[in-house]
JSON list of C-alpha atoms in Angstrom, two decimals:
[
{"chain": "A", "resi": 1, "resn": "MET", "atom": "CA", "xyz": [122.93, 209.40, 98.36]},
{"chain": "A", "resi": 2, "resn": "GLN", "atom": "CA", "xyz": [123.17, 212.84, 96.59]},
{"chain": "A", "resi": 3, "resn": "LEU", "atom": "CA", "xyz": [125.74, 214.43, 94.03]},
{"chain": "A", "resi": 4, "resn": "ILE", "atom": "CA", "xyz": [126.50, 217.97, 95.47]},
{"chain": "A", "resi": 5, "resn": "ASP", "atom": "CA", "xyz": [129.49, 218.93, 93.54]},
{"chain": "A", "resi": 6, "resn": "ILE", "atom": "CA", "xyz": [131.21, 218.11, 89.71]},
{"chain": "A", "resi": 7, "resn": "THR", "atom": "CA", "xyz": [134.37, 219.48, 88.65]},
{"chain": "A", "resi": 8, "resn": "VAL", "atom": "CA", "xyz": [136.75, 218.78, 86.17]},
{"chain": "A", "resi": 9, "resn": "ARG", "atom": "CA", "xyz": [140.24, 218.07, 88.00]},
{"chain": "A", "resi": 10, "resn": "ASP", "atom": "CA", "xyz": [142.33, 217.86, 84.62]},
{"chain": "A", "resi": 11, "resn": "LYS", "atom": "CA", "xyz": [141.88, 216.65, 81.24]},
{"chain": "A", "resi": 12, "resn": "GLN", "atom": "CA", "xyz": [143.97, 216.48, 78.07]},
{"chain": "A", "resi": 13, "resn": "ALA", "atom": "CA", "xyz": [144.21, 215.59, 74.55]},
{"chain": "A", "resi": 14, "resn": "HIS", "atom": "CA", "xyz": [144.27, 211.79, 73.79]},
{"chain": "A", "resi": 15, "resn": "PRO", "atom": "CA", "xyz": [147.82, 210.81, 72.72]},
{"chain": "A", "resi": 16, "resn": "ARG", "atom": "CA", "xyz": [146.49, 208.61, 69.99]},
{"chain": "A", "resi": 17, "resn": "LEU", "atom": "CA", "xyz": [142.93, 209.35, 69.16]},
{"chain": "A", "resi": 18, "resn": "ALA", "atom": "CA", "xyz": [141.91, 212.61, 67.71]},
{"chain": "A", "resi": 19, "resn": "GLY", "atom": "CA", "xyz": [138.73, 214.35, 68.84]},
{"chain": "A", "resi": 20, "resn": "ARG", "atom": "CA", "xyz": [139.10, 212.13, 72.36]},
{"chain": "A", "resi": 21, "resn": "VAL", "atom": "CA", "xyz": [139.82, 214.05, 75.95]},
{"chain": "A", "resi": 22, "resn": "THR", "atom": "CA", "xyz": [141.00, 212.55, 78.75]},
{"chain": "A", "resi": 23, "resn": "GLY", "atom": "CA", "xyz": [140.73, 213.59, 82.29]},
{"chain": "A", "resi": 24, "resn": "HIS", "atom": "CA", "xyz": [140.04, 213.13, 85.84]},
{"chain": "A", "resi": 25, "resn": "VAL", "atom": "CA", "xyz": [136.61, 214.64, 87.36]},
{"chain": "A", "resi": 26, "resn": "ARG", "atom": "CA", "xyz": [136.04, 215.36, 90.84]},
{"chain": "A", "resi": 27, "resn": "ALA", "atom": "CA", "xyz": [132.29, 214.34, 92.28]},
{"chain": "A", "resi": 28, "resn": "VAL", "atom": "CA", "xyz": [131.35, 214.75, 95.83]},
{"chain": "A", "resi": 29, "resn": "LEU", "atom": "CA", "xyz": [128.34, 213.05, 97.23]},
{"chain": "A", "resi": 30, "resn": "VAL", "atom": "CA", "xyz": [126.39, 212.91, 100.22]},
{"chain": "A", "resi": 31, "resn": "GLU", "atom": "CA", "xyz": [124.08, 210.46, 101.94]},
{"chain": "A", "resi": 32, "resn": "GLN", "atom": "CA", "xyz": [122.81, 210.54, 105.27]},
{"chain": "A", "resi": 33, "resn": "LEU", "atom": "CA", "xyz": [123.25, 207.35, 107.83]},
{"chain": "A", "resi": 34, "resn": "GLY", "atom": "CA", "xyz": [121.03, 207.90, 110.39]},
{"chain": "A", "resi": 35, "resn": "GLU", "atom": "CA", "xyz": [121.59, 211.07, 112.16]},
{"chain": "A", "resi": 36, "resn": "GLN", "atom": "CA", "xyz": [125.26, 211.35, 110.61]},
{"chain": "A", "resi": 37, "resn": "GLU", "atom": "CA", "xyz": [125.40, 212.90, 107.25]},
{"chain": "A", "resi": 38, "resn": "GLN", "atom": "CA", "xyz": [128.57, 211.22, 105.20]},
{"chain": "A", "resi": 39, "resn": "THR", "atom": "CA", "xyz": [130.16, 212.97, 102.94]},
{"chain": "A", "resi": 40, "resn": "HIS", "atom": "CA", "xyz": [132.58, 210.96, 99.79]},
{"chain": "A", "resi": 41, "resn": "GLU", "atom": "CA", "xyz": [134.80, 212.96, 97.41]},
{"chain": "A", "resi": 42, "resn": "LEU", "atom": "CA", "xyz": [135.39, 210.67, 94.63]},
{"chain": "A", "resi": 43, "resn": "THR", "atom": "CA", "xyz": [138.03, 210.98, 91.43]},
{"chain": "A", "resi": 44, "resn": "ILE", "atom": "CA", "xyz": [136.92, 209.40, 88.54]},
{"chain": "A", "resi": 45, "resn": "PRO", "atom": "CA", "xyz": [139.15, 209.01, 85.11]},
{"chain": "A", "resi": 46, "resn": "VAL", "atom": "CA", "xyz": [137.00, 209.53, 81.93]},
{"chain": "A", "resi": 47, "resn": "TRP", "atom": "CA", "xyz": [136.99, 210.23, 78.22]},
{"chain": "A", "resi": 48, "resn": "ALA", "atom": "CA", "xyz": [134.92, 211.87, 75.97]},
{"chain": "A", "resi": 49, "resn": "ASP", "atom": "CA", "xyz": [134.50, 212.41, 72.10]},
{"chain": "A", "resi": 50, "resn": "VAL", "atom": "CA", "xyz": [134.19, 216.15, 71.10]},
{"chain": "A", "resi": 51, "resn": "PRO", "atom": "CA", "xyz": [133.79, 217.65, 67.62]},
{"chain": "A", "resi": 52, "resn": "GLU", "atom": "CA", "xyz": [136.99, 219.32, 66.21]},
{"chain": "A", "resi": 53, "resn": "GLY", "atom": "CA", "xyz": [136.85, 223.37, 67.15]},
{"chain": "A", "resi": 54, "resn": "ALA", "atom": "CA", "xyz": [134.82, 222.59, 70.73]},
{"chain": "A", "resi": 55, "resn": "SER", "atom": "CA", "xyz": [135.66, 225.01, 73.33]},
{"chain": "A", "resi": 56, "resn": "ASP", "atom": "CA", "xyz": [137.29, 224.08, 76.88]},
{"chain": "A", "resi": 57, "resn": "ALA", "atom": "CA", "xyz": [133.98, 224.56, 78.49]},
{"chain": "A", "resi": 58, "resn": "ASP", "atom": "CA", "xyz": [132.49, 221.89, 75.75]},
{"chain": "A", "resi": 59, "resn": "ALA", "atom": "CA", "xyz": [135.27, 219.29, 77.07]},
{"chain": "A", "resi": 60, "resn": "ASP", "atom": "CA", "xyz": [134.61, 220.25, 80.32]},
{"chain": "A", "resi": 61, "resn": "MET", "atom": "CA", "xyz": [130.96, 219.63, 79.90]},
{"chain": "A", "resi": 62, "resn": "ALA", "atom": "CA", "xyz": [131.26, 216.34, 77.89]},
{"chain": "A", "resi": 63, "resn": "LEU", "atom": "CA", "xyz": [133.89, 214.88, 80.74]},
{"chain": "A", "resi": 64, "resn": "MET", "atom": "CA", "xyz": [131.52, 216.20, 83.24]},
{"chain": "A", "resi": 65, "resn": "LEU", "atom": "CA", "xyz": [128.65, 214.02, 81.95]},
{"chain": "A", "resi": 66, "resn": "LYS", "atom": "CA", "xyz": [130.40, 211.35, 81.70]},
{"chain": "A", "resi": 67, "resn": "ALA", "atom": "CA", "xyz": [131.21, 210.71, 85.34]},
{"chain": "A", "resi": 68, "resn": "ALA", "atom": "CA", "xyz": [127.77, 211.82, 86.33]},
{"chain": "A", "resi": 69, "resn": "ASP", "atom": "CA", "xyz": [126.32, 208.82, 84.18]},
{"chain": "A", "resi": 70, "resn": "ILE", "atom": "CA", "xyz": [129.06, 206.56, 86.10]},
{"chain": "A", "resi": 71, "resn": "VAL", "atom": "CA", "xyz": [127.76, 208.45, 89.71]},
{"chain": "A", "resi": 72, "resn": "SER", "atom": "CA", "xyz": [124.47, 207.29, 88.38]},
{"chain": "A", "resi": 73, "resn": "ARG", "atom": "CA", "xyz": [124.89, 203.67, 87.54]},
{"chain": "A", "resi": 74, "resn": "LEU", "atom": "CA", "xyz": [126.81, 203.79, 91.03]},
{"chain": "A", "resi": 75, "resn": "LYS", "atom": "CA", "xyz": [123.76, 204.83, 92.80]},
{"chain": "A", "resi": 76, "resn": "ALA", "atom": "CA", "xyz": [121.90, 203.01, 91.20]},
{"chain": "A", "resi": 77, "resn": "SER", "atom": "CA", "xyz": [123.92, 199.63, 91.93]},
{"chain": "A", "resi": 78, "resn": "LEU", "atom": "CA", "xyz": [124.27, 200.57, 95.45]},
{"chain": "A", "resi": 79, "resn": "GLY", "atom": "CA", "xyz": [120.04, 200.80, 95.59]},
{"chain": "A", "resi": 80, "resn": "VAL", "atom": "CA", "xyz": [119.97, 197.21, 94.41]},
{"chain": "A", "resi": 81, "resn": "MET", "atom": "CA", "xyz": [122.18, 195.60, 96.81]},
{"chain": "A", "resi": 82, "resn": "PRO", "atom": "CA", "xyz": [120.87, 193.46, 99.67]},
{"chain": "A", "resi": 83, "resn": "THR", "atom": "CA", "xyz": [120.69, 195.10, 103.63]},
{"chain": "A", "resi": 84, "resn": "PRO", "atom": "CA", "xyz": [122.54, 192.61, 106.01]},
{"chain": "A", "resi": 85, "resn": "SER", "atom": "CA", "xyz": [119.51, 191.23, 107.57]},
{"chain": "A", "resi": 86, "resn": "GLU", "atom": "CA", "xyz": [118.31, 190.26, 103.90]},
{"chain": "A", "resi": 87, "resn": "PRO", "atom": "CA", "xyz": [119.56, 187.35, 102.11]},
{"chain": "A", "resi": 88, "resn": "SER", "atom": "CA", "xyz": [121.51, 187.48, 99.12]},
{"chain": "A", "resi": 89, "resn": "GLY", "atom": "CA", "xyz": [121.00, 184.75, 97.50]},
{"chain": "A", "resi": 90, "resn": "PRO", "atom": "CA", "xyz": [117.83, 183.98, 94.85]},
{"chain": "A", "resi": 91, "resn": "ARG", "atom": "CA", "xyz": [114.21, 183.73, 96.87]}
]
């Protein structure tokens, strides 16, 4: 599974926490299933703390980094899942 695109869909200042930005990031993943390529579009809710005076580009980068970290953890957890032919219990 490979991350091929990541963009900020929307963002806003947190209503109560100064310096925190919340939003949604669109991540596009592609995986090869035998001969077929499957594309997955995910919308990931994220938040990031940004310093006062940070530019919009800095806030976008912080949100995309959070989403990329979430995608990395998802990929790692999918990599350790047993295949249907493997037993899932302790060995």
